[in-house]
PDB file of C-alpha atoms in Angstrom:
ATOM      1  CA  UNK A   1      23.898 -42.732  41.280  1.00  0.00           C
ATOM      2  CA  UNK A   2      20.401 -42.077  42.565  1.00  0.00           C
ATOM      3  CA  UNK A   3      18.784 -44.626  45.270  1.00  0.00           C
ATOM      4  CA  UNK A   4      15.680 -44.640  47.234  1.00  0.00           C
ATOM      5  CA  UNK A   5      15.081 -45.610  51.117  1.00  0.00           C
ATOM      6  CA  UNK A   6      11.568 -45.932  52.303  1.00  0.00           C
ATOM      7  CA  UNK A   7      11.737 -45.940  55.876  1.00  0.00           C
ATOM      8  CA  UNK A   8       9.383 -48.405  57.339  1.00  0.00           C
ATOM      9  CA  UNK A   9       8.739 -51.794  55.513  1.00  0.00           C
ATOM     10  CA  UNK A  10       5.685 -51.775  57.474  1.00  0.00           C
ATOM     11  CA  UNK A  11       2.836 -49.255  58.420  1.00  0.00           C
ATOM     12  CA  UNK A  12      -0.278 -49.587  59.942  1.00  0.00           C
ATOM     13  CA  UNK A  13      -2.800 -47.329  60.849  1.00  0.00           C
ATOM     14  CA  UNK A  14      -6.490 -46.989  61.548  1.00  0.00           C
ATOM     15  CA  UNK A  15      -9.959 -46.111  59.313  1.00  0.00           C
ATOM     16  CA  UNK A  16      -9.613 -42.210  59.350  1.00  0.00           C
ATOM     17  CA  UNK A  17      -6.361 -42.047  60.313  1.00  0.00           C
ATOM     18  CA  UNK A  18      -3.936 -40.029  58.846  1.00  0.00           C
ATOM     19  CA  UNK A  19      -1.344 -41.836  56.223  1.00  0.00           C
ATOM     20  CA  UNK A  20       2.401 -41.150  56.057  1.00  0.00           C
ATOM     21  CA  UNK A  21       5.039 -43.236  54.118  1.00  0.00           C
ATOM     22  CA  UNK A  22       8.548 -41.511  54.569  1.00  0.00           C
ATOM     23  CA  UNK A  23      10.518 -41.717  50.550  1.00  0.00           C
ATOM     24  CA  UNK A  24      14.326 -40.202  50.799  1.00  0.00           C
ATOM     25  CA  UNK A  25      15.798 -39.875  47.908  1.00  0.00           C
ATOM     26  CA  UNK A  26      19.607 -39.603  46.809  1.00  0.00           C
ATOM     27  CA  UNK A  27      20.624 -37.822  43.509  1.00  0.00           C
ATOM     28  CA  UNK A  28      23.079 -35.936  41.761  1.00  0.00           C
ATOM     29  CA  UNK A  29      20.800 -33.993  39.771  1.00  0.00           C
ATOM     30  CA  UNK A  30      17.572 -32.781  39.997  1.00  0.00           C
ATOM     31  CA  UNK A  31      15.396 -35.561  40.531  1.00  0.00           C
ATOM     32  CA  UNK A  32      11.854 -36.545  38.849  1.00  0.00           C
ATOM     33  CA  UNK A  33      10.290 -38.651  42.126  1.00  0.00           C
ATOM     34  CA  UNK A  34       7.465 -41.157  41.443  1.00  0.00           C
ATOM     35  CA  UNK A  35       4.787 -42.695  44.033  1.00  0.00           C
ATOM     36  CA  UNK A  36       3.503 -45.874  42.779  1.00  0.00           C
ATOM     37  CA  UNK A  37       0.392 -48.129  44.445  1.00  0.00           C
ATOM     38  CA  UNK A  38       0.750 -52.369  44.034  1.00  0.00           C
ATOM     39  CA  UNK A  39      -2.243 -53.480  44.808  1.00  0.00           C
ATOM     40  CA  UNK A  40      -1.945 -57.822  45.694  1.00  0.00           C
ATOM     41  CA  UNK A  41      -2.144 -59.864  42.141  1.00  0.00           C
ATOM     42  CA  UNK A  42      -1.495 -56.417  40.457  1.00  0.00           C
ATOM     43  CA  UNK A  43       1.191 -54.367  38.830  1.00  0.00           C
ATOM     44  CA  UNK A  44       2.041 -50.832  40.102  1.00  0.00           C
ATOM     45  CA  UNK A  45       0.208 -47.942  39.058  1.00  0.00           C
ATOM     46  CA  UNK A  46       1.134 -44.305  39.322  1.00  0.00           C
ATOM     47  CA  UNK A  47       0.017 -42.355  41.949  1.00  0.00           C
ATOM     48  CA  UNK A  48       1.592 -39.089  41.789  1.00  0.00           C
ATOM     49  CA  UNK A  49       4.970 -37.970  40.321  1.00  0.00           C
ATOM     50  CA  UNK A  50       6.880 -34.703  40.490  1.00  0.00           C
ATOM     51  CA  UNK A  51       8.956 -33.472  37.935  1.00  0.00           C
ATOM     52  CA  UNK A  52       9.439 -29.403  38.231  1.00  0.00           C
ATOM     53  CA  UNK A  53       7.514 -26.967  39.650  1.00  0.00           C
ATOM     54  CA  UNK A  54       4.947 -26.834  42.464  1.00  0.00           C
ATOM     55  CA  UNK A  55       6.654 -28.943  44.902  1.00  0.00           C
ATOM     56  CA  UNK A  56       3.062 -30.051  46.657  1.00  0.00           C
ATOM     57  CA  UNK A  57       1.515 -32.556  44.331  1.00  0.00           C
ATOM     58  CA  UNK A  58      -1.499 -34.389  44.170  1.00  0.00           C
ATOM     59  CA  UNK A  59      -2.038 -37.686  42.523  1.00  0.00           C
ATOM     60  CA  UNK A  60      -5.230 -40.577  42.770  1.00  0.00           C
ATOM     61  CA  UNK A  61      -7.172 -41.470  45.698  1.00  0.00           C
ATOM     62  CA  UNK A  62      -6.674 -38.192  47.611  1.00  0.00           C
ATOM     63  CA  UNK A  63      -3.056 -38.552  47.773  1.00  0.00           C
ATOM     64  CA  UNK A  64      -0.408 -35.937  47.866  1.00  0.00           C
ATOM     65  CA  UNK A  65       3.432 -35.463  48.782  1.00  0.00           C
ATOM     66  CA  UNK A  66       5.477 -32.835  48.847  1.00  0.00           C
ATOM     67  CA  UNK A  67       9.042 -32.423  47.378  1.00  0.00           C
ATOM     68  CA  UNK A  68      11.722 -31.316  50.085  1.00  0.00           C
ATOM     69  CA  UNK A  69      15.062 -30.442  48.102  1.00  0.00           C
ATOM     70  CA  UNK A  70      16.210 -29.327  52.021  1.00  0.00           C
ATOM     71  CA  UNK A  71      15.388 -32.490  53.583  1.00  0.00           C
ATOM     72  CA  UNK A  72      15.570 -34.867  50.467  1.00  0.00           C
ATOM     73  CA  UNK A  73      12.411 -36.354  51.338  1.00  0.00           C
ATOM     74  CA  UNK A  74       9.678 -37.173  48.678  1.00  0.00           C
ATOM     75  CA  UNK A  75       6.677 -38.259  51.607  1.00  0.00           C
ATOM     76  CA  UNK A  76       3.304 -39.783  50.842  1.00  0.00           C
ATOM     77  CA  UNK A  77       0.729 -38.444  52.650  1.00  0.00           C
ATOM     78  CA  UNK A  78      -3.514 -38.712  52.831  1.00  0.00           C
ATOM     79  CA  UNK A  79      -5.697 -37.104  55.525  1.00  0.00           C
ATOM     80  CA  UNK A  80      -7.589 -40.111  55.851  1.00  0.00           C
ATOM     81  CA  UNK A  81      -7.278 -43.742  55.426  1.00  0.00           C
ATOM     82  CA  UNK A  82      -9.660 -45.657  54.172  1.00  0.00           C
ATOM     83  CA  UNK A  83      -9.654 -49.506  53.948  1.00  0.00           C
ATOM     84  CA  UNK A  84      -9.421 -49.528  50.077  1.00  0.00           C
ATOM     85  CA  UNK A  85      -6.174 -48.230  50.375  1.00  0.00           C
ATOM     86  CA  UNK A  86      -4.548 -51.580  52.184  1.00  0.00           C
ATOM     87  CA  UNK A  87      -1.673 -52.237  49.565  1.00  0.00           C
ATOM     88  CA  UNK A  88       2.431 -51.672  48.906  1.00  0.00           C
ATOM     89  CA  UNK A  89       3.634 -48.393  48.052  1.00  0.00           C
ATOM     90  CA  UNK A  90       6.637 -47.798  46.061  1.00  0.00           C
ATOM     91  CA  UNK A  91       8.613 -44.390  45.856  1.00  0.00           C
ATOM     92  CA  UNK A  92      11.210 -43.927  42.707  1.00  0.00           C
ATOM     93  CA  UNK A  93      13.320 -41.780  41.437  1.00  0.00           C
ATOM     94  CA  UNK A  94      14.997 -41.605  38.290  1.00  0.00           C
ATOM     95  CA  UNK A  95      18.816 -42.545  37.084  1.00  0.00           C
ATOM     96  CA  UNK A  96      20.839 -40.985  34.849  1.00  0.00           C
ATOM     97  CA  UNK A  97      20.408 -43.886  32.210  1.00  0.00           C
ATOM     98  CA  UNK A  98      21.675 -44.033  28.788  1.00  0.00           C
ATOM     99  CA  UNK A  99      20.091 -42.010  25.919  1.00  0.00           C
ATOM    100  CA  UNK A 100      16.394 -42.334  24.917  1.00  0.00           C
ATOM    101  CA  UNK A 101      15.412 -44.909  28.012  1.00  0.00           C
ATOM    102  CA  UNK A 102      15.592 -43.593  31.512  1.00  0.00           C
ATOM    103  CA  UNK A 103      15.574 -46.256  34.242  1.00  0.00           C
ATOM    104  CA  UNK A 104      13.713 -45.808  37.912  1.00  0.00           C
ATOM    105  CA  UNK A 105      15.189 -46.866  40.783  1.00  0.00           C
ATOM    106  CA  UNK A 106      12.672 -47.851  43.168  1.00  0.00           C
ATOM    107  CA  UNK A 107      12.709 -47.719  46.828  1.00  0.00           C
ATOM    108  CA  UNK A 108      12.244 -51.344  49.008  1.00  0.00           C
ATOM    109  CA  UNK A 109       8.373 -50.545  49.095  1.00  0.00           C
ATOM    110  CA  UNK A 110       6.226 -50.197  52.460  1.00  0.00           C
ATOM    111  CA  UNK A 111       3.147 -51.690  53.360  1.00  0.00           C
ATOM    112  CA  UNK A 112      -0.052 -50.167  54.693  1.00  0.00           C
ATOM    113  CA  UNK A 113      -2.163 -52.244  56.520  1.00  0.00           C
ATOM    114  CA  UNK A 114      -5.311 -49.869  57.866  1.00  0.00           C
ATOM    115  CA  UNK A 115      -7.752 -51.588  60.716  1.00  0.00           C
ATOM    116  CA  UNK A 116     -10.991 -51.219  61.157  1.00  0.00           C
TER     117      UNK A 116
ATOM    118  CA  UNK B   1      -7.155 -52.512  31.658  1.00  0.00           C
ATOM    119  CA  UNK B   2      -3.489 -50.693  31.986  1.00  0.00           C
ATOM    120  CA  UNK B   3      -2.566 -50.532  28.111  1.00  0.00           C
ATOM    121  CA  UNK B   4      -0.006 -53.311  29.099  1.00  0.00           C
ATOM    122  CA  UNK B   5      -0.834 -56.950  28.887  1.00  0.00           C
ATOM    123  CA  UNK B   6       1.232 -59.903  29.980  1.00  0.00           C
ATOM    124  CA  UNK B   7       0.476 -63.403  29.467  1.00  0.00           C
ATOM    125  CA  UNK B   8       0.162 -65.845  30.828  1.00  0.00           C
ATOM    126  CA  UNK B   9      -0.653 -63.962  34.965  1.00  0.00           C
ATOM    127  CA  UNK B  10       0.754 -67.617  35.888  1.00  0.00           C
ATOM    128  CA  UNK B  11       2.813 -70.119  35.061  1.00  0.00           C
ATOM    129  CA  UNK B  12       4.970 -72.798  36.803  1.00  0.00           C
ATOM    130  CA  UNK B  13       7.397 -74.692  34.840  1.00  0.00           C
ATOM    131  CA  UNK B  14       9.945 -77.277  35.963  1.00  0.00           C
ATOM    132  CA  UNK B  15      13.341 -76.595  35.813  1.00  0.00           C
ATOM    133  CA  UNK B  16      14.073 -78.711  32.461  1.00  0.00           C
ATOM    134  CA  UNK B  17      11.296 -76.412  30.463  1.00  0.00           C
ATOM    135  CA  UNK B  18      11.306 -73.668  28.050  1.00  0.00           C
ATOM    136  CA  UNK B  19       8.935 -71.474  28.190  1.00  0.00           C
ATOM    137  CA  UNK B  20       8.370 -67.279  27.616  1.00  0.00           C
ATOM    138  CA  UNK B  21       6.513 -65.026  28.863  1.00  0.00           C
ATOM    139  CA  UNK B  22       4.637 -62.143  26.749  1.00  0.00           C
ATOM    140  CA  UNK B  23       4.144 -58.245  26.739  1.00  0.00           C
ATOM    141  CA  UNK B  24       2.175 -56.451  24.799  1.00  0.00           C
ATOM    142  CA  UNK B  25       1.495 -52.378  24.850  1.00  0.00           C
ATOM    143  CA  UNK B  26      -0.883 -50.240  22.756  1.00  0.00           C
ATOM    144  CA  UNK B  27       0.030 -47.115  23.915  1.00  0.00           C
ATOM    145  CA  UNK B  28       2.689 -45.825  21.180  1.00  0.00           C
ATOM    146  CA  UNK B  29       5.341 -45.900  23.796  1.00  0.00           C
ATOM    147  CA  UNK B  30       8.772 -46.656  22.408  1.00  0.00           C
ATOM    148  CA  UNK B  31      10.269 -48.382  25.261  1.00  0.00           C
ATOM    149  CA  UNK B  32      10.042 -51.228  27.500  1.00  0.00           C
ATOM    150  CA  UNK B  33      11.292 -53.003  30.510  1.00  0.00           C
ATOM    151  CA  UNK B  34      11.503 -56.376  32.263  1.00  0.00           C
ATOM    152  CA  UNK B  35      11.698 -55.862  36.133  1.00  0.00           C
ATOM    153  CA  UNK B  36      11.990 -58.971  38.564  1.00  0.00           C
ATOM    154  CA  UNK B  37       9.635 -58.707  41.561  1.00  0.00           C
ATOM    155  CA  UNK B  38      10.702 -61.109  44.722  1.00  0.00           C
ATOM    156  CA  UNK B  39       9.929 -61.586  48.273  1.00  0.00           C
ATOM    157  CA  UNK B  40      11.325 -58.839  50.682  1.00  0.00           C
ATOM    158  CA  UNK B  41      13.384 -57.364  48.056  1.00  0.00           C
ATOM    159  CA  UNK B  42      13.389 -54.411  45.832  1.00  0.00           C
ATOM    160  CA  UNK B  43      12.430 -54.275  42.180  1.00  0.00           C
ATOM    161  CA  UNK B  44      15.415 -55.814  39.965  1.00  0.00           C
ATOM    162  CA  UNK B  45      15.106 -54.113  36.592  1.00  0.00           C
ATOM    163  CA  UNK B  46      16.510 -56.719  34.262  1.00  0.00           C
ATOM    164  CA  UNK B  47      16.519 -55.465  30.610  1.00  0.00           C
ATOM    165  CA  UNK B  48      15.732 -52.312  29.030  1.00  0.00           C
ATOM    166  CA  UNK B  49      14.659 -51.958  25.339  1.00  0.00           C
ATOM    167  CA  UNK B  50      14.753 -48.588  23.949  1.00  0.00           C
ATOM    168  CA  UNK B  51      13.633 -48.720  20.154  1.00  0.00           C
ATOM    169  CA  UNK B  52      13.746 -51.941  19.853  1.00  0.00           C
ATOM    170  CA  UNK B  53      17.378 -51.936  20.946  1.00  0.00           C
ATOM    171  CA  UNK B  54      18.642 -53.513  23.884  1.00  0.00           C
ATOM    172  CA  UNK B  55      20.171 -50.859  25.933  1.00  0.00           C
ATOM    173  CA  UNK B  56      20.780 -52.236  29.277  1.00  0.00           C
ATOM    174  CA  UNK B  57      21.421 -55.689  30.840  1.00  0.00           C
ATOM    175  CA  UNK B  58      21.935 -55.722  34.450  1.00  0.00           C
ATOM    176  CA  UNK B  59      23.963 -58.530  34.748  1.00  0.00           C
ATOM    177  CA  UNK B  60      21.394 -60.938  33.944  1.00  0.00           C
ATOM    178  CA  UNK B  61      21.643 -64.922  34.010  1.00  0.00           C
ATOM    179  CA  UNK B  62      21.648 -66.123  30.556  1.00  0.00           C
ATOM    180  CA  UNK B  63      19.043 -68.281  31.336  1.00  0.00           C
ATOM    181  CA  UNK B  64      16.668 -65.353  30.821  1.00  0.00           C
ATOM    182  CA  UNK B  65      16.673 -64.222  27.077  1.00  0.00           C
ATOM    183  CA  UNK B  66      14.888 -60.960  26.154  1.00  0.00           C
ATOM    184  CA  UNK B  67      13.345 -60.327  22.446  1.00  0.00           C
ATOM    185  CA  UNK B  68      11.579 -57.460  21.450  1.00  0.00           C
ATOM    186  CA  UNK B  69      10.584 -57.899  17.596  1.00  0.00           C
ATOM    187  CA  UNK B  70       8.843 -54.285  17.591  1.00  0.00           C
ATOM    188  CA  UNK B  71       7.559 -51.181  19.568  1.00  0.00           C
ATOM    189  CA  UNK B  72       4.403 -53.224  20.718  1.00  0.00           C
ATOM    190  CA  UNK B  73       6.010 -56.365  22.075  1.00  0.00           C
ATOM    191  CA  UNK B  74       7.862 -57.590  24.271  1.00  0.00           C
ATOM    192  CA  UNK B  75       9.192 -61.184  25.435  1.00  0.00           C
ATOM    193  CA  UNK B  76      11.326 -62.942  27.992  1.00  0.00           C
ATOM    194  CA  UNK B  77      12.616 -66.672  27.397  1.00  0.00           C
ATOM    195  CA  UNK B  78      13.255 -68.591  30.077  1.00  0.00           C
ATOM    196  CA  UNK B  79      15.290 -72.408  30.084  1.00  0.00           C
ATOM    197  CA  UNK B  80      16.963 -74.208  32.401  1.00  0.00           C
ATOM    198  CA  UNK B  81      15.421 -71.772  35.715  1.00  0.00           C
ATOM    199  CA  UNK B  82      16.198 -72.062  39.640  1.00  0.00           C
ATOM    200  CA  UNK B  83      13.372 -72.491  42.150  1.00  0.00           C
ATOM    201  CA  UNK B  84      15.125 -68.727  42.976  1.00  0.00           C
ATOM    202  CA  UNK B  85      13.786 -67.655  39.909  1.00  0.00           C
ATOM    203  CA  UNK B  86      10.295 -67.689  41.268  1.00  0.00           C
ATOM    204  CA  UNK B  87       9.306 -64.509  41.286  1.00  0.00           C
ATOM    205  CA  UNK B  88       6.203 -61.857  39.971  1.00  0.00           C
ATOM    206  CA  UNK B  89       7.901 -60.911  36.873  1.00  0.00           C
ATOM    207  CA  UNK B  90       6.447 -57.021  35.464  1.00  0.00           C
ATOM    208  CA  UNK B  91       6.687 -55.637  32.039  1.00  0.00           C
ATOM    209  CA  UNK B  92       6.350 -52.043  32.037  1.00  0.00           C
ATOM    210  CA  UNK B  93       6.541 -49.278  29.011  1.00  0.00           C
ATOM    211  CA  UNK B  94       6.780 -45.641  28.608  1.00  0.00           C
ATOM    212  CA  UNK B  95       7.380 -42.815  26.055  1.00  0.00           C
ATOM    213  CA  UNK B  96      10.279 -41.498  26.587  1.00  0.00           C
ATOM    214  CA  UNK B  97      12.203 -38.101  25.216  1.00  0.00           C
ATOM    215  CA  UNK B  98      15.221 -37.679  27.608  1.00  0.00           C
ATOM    216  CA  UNK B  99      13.684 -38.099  31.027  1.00  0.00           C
ATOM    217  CA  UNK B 100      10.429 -40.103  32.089  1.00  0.00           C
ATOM    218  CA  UNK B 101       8.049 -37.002  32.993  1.00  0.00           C
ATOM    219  CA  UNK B 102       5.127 -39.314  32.327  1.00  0.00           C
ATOM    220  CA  UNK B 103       6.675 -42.446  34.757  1.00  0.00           C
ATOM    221  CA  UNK B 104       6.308 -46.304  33.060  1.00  0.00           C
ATOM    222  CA  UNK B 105       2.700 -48.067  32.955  1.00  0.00           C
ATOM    223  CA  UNK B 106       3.376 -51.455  34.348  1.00  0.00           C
ATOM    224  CA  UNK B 107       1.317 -54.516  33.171  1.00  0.00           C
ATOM    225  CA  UNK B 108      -0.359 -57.066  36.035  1.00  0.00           C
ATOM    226  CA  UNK B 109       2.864 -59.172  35.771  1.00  0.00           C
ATOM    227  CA  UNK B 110       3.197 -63.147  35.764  1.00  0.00           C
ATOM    228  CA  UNK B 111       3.451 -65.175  38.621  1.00  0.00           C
ATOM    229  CA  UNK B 112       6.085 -67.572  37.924  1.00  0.00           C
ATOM    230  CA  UNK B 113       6.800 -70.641  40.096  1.00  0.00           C
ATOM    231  CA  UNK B 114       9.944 -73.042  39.489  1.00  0.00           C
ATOM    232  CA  UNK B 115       9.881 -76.057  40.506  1.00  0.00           C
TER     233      UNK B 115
END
């Protein structure tokens, strides 16, 4: 079965700064890995997915991640923060559901407070 | 706009009432979802419609009944909740053809309180 740990429930970081949110996957296949944005009030909206492929992608908002079969690691990443970008972050993967709907499994969710 | 709408964004019921909540997509996708969202925990997917068949129920109280009457729609009934049941409940669709490539579009969710 495929899961998701996001390690850090929490991050904070400054204007400017550079962003990381750590995504580890688990999966018995080849995984399709998702980044989504919840902004507060709000549902989740894609940010980036990878599915095959270049294994740097870049999604909204000047964010990217990078796909790490080696590692297992599906990280978030943006050069530099800005305050619009204060909101949870949600990495899934998919599951080998049953024919014609695929389920995601999403990861606890982290997040990112930036500070002035 | 996301191409899914839910209604009503909030509602708070007490724990005698019926009442449903509503999803509604425009985007030609042919399946949808009802994920639980609550405090400090992950995502609960709750029912999967793939369709308009149920496919999945993940062990679901049966105080929450799911209907989907077509492609475009999508409902949850709720009677008889717990103040547990509060939660930010999120409809979500997608298109899919073996795997989601394309990811679900989620809908701004409803707020529901029990009390």
């Amino acid at each position: 079965a495929q899961s998701v740990t996001q390690l850090g429930s929490h991050v904070s970081v400054s204007e400017g700064a550079l962003v990381l949110l750590r995504c580890n996957y688990s999966s018995s296949v080849p995984p399709y890995l998702f980044w989504y944005v919840q902004y507060p009030n709000q549902g989740l909206q894609l940010l980036l997915k990878y599915t095959t492929g270049a294994t740097l992608v870049k999604g909204i908002n000047g964010f990217e991640a990078e796909f790490k079969k080696s590692e297992t690691s599906f990280h978030l990443t943006k050069p530099s923060a800005h305050m619009s970008d204060a909101a949870e972050y949600f990495c899934a993967v998919t599951h080998a559901g049953i024919q014609g709907a695929q389920k995601l499994v999403f990861g606890q969710g982290t997040r990112l407070t930036i500070n002035p | 706009e996301t191409g899914v709408t839910q209604t009503p964004r909030h509602l708070v019921m007490g724990m005698t009432n019926k009442k449903s909540l509503k999803c509604e997509q425009h985007l030609g996708h042919n399946a949808m979802y009802w994920y639980k969202q609550s405090a400090k925990k992950p995502l609960e997917l709750m029912f999967v419609y793939s369709l308009e068949e149920r496919v999945e129920n993940n062990s679901v109280p049966s105080r929450f009944s799911p209907e989907c009457p077509n492609s475009s729609h999508l409902f949850l009934h709720l009677h008889t909740l717990q103040p547990e049941d509060s939660a930010l409940y999120l409809c979500a669709s997608s298109q899919e053809t073996g795997r989601p490539l394309y990811g679900y579009t989620f809908g701004s969710g409803t707020r529901l309180t029990v009390v």
